Tab-separated table of C-alpha atoms in Angstrom:
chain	number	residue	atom	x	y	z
A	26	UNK	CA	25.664	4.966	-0.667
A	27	UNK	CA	22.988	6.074	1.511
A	28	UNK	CA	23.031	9.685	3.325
A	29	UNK	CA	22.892	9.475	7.091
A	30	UNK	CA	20.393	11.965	8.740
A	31	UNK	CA	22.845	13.748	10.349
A	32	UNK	CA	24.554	14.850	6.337
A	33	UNK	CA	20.592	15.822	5.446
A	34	UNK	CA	20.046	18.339	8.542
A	35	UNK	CA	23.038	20.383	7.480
A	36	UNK	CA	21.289	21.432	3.580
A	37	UNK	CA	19.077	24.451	3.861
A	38	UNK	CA	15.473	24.220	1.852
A	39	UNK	CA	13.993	27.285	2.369
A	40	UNK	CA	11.083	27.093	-0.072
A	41	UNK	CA	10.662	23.867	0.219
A	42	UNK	CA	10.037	24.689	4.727
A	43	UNK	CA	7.250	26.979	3.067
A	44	UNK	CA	5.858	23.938	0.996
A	45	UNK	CA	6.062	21.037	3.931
A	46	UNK	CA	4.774	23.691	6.737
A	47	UNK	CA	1.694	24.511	4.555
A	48	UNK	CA	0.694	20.703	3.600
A	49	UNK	CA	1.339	19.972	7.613
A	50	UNK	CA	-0.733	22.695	8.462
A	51	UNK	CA	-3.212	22.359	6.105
A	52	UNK	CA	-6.601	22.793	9.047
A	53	UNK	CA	-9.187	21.260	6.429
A	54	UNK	CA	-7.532	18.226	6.205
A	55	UNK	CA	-7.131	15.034	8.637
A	56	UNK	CA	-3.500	14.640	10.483
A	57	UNK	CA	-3.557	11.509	8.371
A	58	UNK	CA	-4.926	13.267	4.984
A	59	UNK	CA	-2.031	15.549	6.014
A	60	UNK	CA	0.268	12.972	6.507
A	61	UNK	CA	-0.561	11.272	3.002
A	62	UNK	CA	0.186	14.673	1.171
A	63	UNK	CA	3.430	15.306	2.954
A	64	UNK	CA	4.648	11.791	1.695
A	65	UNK	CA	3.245	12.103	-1.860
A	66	UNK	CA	4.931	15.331	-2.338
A	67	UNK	CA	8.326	14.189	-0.742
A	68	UNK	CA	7.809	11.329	-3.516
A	69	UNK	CA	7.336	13.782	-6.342
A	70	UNK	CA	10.905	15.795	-5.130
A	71	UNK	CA	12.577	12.669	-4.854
A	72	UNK	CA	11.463	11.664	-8.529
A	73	UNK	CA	12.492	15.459	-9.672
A	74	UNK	CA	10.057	17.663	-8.715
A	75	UNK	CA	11.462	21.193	-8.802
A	76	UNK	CA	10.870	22.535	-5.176
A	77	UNK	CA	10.160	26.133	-6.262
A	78	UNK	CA	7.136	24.591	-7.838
A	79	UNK	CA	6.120	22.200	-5.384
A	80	UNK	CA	5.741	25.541	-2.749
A	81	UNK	CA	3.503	27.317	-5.688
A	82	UNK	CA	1.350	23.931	-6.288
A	83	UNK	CA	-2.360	24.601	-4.008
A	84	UNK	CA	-3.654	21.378	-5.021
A	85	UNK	CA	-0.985	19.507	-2.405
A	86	UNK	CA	-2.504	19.242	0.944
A	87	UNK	CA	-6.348	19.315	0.123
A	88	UNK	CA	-6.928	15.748	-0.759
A	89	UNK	CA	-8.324	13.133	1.951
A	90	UNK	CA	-6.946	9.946	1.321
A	91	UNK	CA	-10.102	8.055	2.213
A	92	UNK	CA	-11.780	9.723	-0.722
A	93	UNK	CA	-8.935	9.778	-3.034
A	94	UNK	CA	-8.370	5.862	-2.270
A	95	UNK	CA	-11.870	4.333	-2.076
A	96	UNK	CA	-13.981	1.891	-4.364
A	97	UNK	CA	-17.266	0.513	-4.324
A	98	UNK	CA	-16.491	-2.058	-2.181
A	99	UNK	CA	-15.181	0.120	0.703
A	100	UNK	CA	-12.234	-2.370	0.634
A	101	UNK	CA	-8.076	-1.623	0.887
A	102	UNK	CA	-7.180	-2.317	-2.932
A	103	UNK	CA	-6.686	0.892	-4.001
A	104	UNK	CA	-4.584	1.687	-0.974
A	105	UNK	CA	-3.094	-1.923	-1.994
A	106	UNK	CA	-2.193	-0.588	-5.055
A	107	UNK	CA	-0.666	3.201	-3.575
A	108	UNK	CA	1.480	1.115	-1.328
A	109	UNK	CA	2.882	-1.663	-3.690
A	110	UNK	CA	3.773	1.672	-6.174
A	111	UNK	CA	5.874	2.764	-3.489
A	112	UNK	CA	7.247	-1.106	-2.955
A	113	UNK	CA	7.778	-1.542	-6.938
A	114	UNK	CA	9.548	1.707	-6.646
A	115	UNK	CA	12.196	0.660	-4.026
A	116	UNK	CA	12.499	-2.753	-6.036
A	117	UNK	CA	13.294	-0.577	-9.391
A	118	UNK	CA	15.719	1.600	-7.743
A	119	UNK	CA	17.458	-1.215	-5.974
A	120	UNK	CA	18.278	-2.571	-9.520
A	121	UNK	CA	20.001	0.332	-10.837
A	122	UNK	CA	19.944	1.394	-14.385
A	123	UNK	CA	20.526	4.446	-16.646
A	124	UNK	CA	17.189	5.932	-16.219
A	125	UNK	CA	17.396	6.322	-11.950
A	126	UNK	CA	19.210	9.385	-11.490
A	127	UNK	CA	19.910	10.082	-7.452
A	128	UNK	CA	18.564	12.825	-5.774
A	129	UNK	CA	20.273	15.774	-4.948
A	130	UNK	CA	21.246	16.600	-1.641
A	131	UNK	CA	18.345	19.490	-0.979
A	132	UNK	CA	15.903	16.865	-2.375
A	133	UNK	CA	17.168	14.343	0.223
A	134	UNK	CA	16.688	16.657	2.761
A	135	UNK	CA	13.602	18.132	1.103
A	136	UNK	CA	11.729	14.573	1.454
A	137	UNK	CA	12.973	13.565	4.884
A	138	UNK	CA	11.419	16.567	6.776
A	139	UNK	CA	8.205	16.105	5.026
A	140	UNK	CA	8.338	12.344	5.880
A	141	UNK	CA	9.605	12.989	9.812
A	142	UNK	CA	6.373	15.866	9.978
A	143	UNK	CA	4.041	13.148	8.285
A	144	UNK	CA	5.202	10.560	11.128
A	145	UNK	CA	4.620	13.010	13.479
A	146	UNK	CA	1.383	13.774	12.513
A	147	UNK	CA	0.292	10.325	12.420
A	148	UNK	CA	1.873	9.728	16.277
A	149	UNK	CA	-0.028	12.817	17.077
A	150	UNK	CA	-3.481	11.701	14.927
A	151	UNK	CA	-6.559	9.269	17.038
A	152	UNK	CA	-7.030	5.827	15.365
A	153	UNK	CA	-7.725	5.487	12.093
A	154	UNK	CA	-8.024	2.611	9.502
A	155	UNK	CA	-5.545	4.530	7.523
A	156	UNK	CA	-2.906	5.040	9.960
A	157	UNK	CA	-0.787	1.860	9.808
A	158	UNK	CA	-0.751	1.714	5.748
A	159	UNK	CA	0.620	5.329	5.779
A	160	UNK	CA	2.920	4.348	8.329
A	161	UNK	CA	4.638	1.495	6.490
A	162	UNK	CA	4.598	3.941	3.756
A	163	UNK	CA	6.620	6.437	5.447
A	164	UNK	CA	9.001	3.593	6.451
A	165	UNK	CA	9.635	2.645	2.692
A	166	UNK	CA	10.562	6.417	2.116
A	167	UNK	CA	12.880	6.822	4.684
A	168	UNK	CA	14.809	3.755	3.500
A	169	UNK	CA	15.036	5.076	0.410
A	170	UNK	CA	16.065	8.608	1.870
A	171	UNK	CA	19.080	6.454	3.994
A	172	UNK	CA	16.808	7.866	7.367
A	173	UNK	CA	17.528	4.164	9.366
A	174	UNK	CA	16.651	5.342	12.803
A	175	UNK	CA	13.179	6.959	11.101
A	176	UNK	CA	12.475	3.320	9.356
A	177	UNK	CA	13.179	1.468	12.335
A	178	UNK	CA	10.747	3.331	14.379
A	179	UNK	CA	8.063	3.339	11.674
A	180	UNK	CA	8.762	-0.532	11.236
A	181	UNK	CA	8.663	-1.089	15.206
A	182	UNK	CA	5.706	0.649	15.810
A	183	UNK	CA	3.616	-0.791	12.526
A	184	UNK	CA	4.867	-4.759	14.211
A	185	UNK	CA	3.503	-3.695	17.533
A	186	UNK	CA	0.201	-2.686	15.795
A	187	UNK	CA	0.035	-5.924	14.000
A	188	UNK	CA	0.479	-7.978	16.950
A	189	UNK	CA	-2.095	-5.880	18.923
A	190	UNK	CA	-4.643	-6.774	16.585
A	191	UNK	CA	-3.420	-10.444	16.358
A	192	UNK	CA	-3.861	-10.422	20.419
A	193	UNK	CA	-7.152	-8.850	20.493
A	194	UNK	CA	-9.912	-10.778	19.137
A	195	UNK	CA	-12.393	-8.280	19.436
A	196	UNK	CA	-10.321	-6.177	17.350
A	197	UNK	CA	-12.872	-4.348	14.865
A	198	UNK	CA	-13.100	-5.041	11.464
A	199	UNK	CA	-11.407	-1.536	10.185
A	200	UNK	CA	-8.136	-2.790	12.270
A	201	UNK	CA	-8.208	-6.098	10.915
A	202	UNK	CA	-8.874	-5.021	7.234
A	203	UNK	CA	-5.520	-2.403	7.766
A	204	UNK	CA	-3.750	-5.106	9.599
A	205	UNK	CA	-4.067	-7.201	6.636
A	206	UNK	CA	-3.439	-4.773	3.934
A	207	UNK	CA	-0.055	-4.107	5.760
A	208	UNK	CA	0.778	-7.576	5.980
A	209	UNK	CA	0.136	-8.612	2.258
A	210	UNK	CA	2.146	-5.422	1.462
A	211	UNK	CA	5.142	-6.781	3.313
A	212	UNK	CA	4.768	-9.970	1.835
A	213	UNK	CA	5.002	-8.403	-1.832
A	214	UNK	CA	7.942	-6.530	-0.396
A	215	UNK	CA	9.417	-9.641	-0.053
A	216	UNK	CA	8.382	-11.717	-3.251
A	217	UNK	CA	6.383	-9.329	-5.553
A	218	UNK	CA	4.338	-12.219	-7.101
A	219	UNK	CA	2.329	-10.574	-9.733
A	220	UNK	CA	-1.061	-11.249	-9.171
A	221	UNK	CA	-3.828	-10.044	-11.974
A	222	UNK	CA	-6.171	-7.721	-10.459
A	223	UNK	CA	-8.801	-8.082	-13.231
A	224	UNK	CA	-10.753	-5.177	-14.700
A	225	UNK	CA	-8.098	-2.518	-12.851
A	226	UNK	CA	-4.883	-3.012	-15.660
A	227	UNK	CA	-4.266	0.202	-15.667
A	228	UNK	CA	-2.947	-0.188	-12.170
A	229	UNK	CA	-2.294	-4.292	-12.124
A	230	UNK	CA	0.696	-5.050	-10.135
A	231	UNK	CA	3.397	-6.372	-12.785
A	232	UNK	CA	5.704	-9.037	-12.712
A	233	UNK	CA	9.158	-6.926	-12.009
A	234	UNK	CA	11.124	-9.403	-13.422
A	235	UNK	CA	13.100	-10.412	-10.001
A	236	UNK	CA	14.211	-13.689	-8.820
A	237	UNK	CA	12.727	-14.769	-5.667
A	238	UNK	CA	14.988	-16.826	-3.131
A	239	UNK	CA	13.457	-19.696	-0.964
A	240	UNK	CA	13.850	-17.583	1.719
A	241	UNK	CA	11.978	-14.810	1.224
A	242	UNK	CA	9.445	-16.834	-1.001
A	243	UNK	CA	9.049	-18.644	2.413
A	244	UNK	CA	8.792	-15.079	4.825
A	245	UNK	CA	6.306	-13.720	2.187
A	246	UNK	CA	3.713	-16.945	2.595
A	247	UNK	CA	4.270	-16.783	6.202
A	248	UNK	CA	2.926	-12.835	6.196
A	249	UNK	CA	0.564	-13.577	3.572
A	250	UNK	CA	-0.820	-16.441	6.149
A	251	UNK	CA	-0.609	-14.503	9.238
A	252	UNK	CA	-2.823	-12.113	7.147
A	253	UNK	CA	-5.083	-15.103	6.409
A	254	UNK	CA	-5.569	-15.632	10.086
A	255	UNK	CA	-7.155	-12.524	10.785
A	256	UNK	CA	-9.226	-11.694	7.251
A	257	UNK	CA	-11.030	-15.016	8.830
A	258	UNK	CA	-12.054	-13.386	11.534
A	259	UNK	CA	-14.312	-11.300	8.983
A	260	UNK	CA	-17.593	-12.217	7.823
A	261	UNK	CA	-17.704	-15.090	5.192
A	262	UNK	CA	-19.231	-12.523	2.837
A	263	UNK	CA	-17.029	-9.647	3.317
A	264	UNK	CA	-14.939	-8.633	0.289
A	265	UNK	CA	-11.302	-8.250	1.894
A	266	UNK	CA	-11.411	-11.841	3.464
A	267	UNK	CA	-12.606	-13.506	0.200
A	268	UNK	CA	-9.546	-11.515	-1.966
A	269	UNK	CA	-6.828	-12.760	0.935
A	270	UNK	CA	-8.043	-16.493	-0.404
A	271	UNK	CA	-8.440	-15.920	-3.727
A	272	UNK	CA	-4.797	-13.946	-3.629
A	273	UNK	CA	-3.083	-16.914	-2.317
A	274	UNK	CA	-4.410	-19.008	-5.557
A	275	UNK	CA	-2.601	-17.554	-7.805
A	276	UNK	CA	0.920	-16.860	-5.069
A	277	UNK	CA	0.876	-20.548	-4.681
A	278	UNK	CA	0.200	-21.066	-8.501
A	279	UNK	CA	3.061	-18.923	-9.006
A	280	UNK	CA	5.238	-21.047	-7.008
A	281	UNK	CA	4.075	-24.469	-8.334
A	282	UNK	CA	2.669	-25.385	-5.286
A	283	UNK	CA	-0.671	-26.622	-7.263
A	284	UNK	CA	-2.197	-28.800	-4.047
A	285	UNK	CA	-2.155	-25.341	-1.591
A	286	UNK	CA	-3.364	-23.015	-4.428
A	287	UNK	CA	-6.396	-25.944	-5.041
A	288	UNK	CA	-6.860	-25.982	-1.680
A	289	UNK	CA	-7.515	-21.800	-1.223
A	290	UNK	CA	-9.707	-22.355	-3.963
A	291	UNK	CA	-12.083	-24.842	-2.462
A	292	UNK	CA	-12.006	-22.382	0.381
A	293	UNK	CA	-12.880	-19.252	-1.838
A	294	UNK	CA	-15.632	-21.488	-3.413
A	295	UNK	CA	-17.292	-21.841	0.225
A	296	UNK	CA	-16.861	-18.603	1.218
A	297	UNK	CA	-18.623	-17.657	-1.987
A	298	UNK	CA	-21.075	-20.451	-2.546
A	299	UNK	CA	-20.055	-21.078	-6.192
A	300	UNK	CA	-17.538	-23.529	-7.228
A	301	UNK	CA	-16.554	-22.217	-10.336
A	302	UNK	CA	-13.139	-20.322	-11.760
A	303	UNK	CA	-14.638	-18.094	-12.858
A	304	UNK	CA	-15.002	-16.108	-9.413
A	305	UNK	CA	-11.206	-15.552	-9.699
A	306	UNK	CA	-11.831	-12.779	-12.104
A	307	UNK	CA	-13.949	-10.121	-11.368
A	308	UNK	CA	-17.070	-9.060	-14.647
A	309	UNK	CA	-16.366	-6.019	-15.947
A	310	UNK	CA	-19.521	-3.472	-15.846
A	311	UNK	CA	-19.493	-0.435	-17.602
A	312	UNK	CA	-17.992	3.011	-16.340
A	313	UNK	CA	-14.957	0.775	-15.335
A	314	UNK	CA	-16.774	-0.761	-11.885
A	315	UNK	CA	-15.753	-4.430	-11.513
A	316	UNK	CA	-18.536	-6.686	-9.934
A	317	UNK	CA	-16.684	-9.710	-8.126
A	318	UNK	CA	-18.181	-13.239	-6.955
A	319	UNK	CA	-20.041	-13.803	-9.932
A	320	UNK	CA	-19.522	-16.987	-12.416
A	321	UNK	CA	-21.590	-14.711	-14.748
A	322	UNK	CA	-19.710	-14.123	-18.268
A	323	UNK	CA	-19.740	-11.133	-20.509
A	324	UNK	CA	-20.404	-7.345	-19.419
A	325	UNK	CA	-23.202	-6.882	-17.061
A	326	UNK	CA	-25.056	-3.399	-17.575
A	327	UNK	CA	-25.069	-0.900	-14.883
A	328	UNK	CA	-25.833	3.036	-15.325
A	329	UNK	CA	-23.217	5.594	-14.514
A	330	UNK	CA	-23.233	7.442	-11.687
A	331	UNK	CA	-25.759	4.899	-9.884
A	332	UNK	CA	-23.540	3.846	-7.296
């Protein structure tokens, strides 16, 4: 049974005020970077974190999420990946087991002030192409903390945000790459279709072993379209729109809908200029990079540390 708000203000985290006010405050890093730390360390409590430790720990509110969540492609899917952990998470704890021991009370509370300060901080924070993905983040957490009132807001404001950058067509290209990182997010919320992610297994999103109803199979291609929409607003050669396409393949695939998953394929093929399959799968290079869009086959070369 979830614990209202109201039950959480009345526990008393002393040390655990000393850890969230110094992440919050933390003057070297952005209100978002600030924001990501609070929510990553309210994670680590609510997995069993000891909170005496978490106020001793100096590497918690010095890391920039831009840097600590960027590839060579300047793309979302390491963000992708941060927020589906967080989804898979929810799923896993939804299902119950022996191994998902429930927070204590001082934890609760522990991880709902650092998630209110992060969504203050990010109310408080200019525009960013970080912002919204944070921001369904914090809504995930506060579900899981029983906050409703502090998911509903999150939830309303990251809709709103969507539809703004539905409505605008001049919408940059940072908006409409978050916009659609959300979206596809939500739509894994909904079905988690495993799709592979190629060279990155350490990290692939996994098949969680839930059965998906016709309903939410049919909410999850509606977001995952919506997200469509705008990605083709994007260049034909930009990274993020080609993925959206080449994602769908294998959610339709999953679904046995062969004729729509052949049909995003002949439109990944155009964007690309090469009909083959083998652009589904990104060539592994050495040093772990991952060159996509290529039908080339075996390991192509590249020196480490050259970019």
């Amino acid at each position: 049974m979830a614990t209202s708000p109201s039950t959480l203000a009345k526990a008393t985290v002393t040390s655990g005020e000393r850890a969230i006010q110094r992440v919050g405050s933390a003057t070297n890093v952005s209100p978002e970077g600030r924001a990501f730390n609070l929510i990553n360390v309210a994670r680590s409590v609510l997995s069993g974190a000891d909170i005496e430790q978490i106020t001793q720990d100096q590497s918690l509110y010095k890391v920039e999420p831009t840097y600590a969540l960027r590839n060579s492609y300047g793309d979302n899917l390491l963000w992708d990946f941060w927020i589906g952990s967080f989804v898979e998470e929810e799923m896993s704890k939804a299902r119950g087991g022996p191994n998902n021991r429930l927070p204590t009370k001082d934890q609760l509370c522990f991880a709902d002030r650092a998630t209110q300060l992060a969504v203050k901080l990010l109310k408080e924070a200019p525009a960013s192409p970080t912002k919204l993905q944070i921001c369904f983040v914090a809504s995930l957490q506060f579900k899981r903390i029983g906050n409703t009132q502090g998911a509903q807001g999150c939830d309303e404001f990251i809709q709103q945000s969507v539809k703004n950058c539905e409505d605008e067509m001049r919408a940059s290209p940072e908006a409409i790459i978050e916009a659609v990182s959300v979206l596809n997010s939500m739509a894994y919320r909904l079905a988690p279709v495993p799709i592979p992610s190629g060279t990155l297994a350490s990290i692939e999103r996994k098949d969680l072993g839930q059965s998906i109803t016709e309903d939410a199979a049919r909410k999850s291609e509606e977001l995952r379209l919506r997200a469509m929409k705008l990605a083709d607003r994007l260049p034909s050669d930009n990274h993020v729109r080609r993925m959206v396409h080449r994602d769908l393949v294998f959610f339709y695939r999953h679904f046995d809908r062969q004729n729509l998953a052949e049909e995003q394929k002949q439109i990944l093929f155009e964007l690309v200029g090469v009909s083959d399959d083998k652009i589904l799968f990104p060539v592994s290079q050495f040093c772990g990079r991952a060159l996509w869009w290529t039908a080339a086959t075996g390991q192509i070369a590249a020196l480490c540390g050259m970019g």
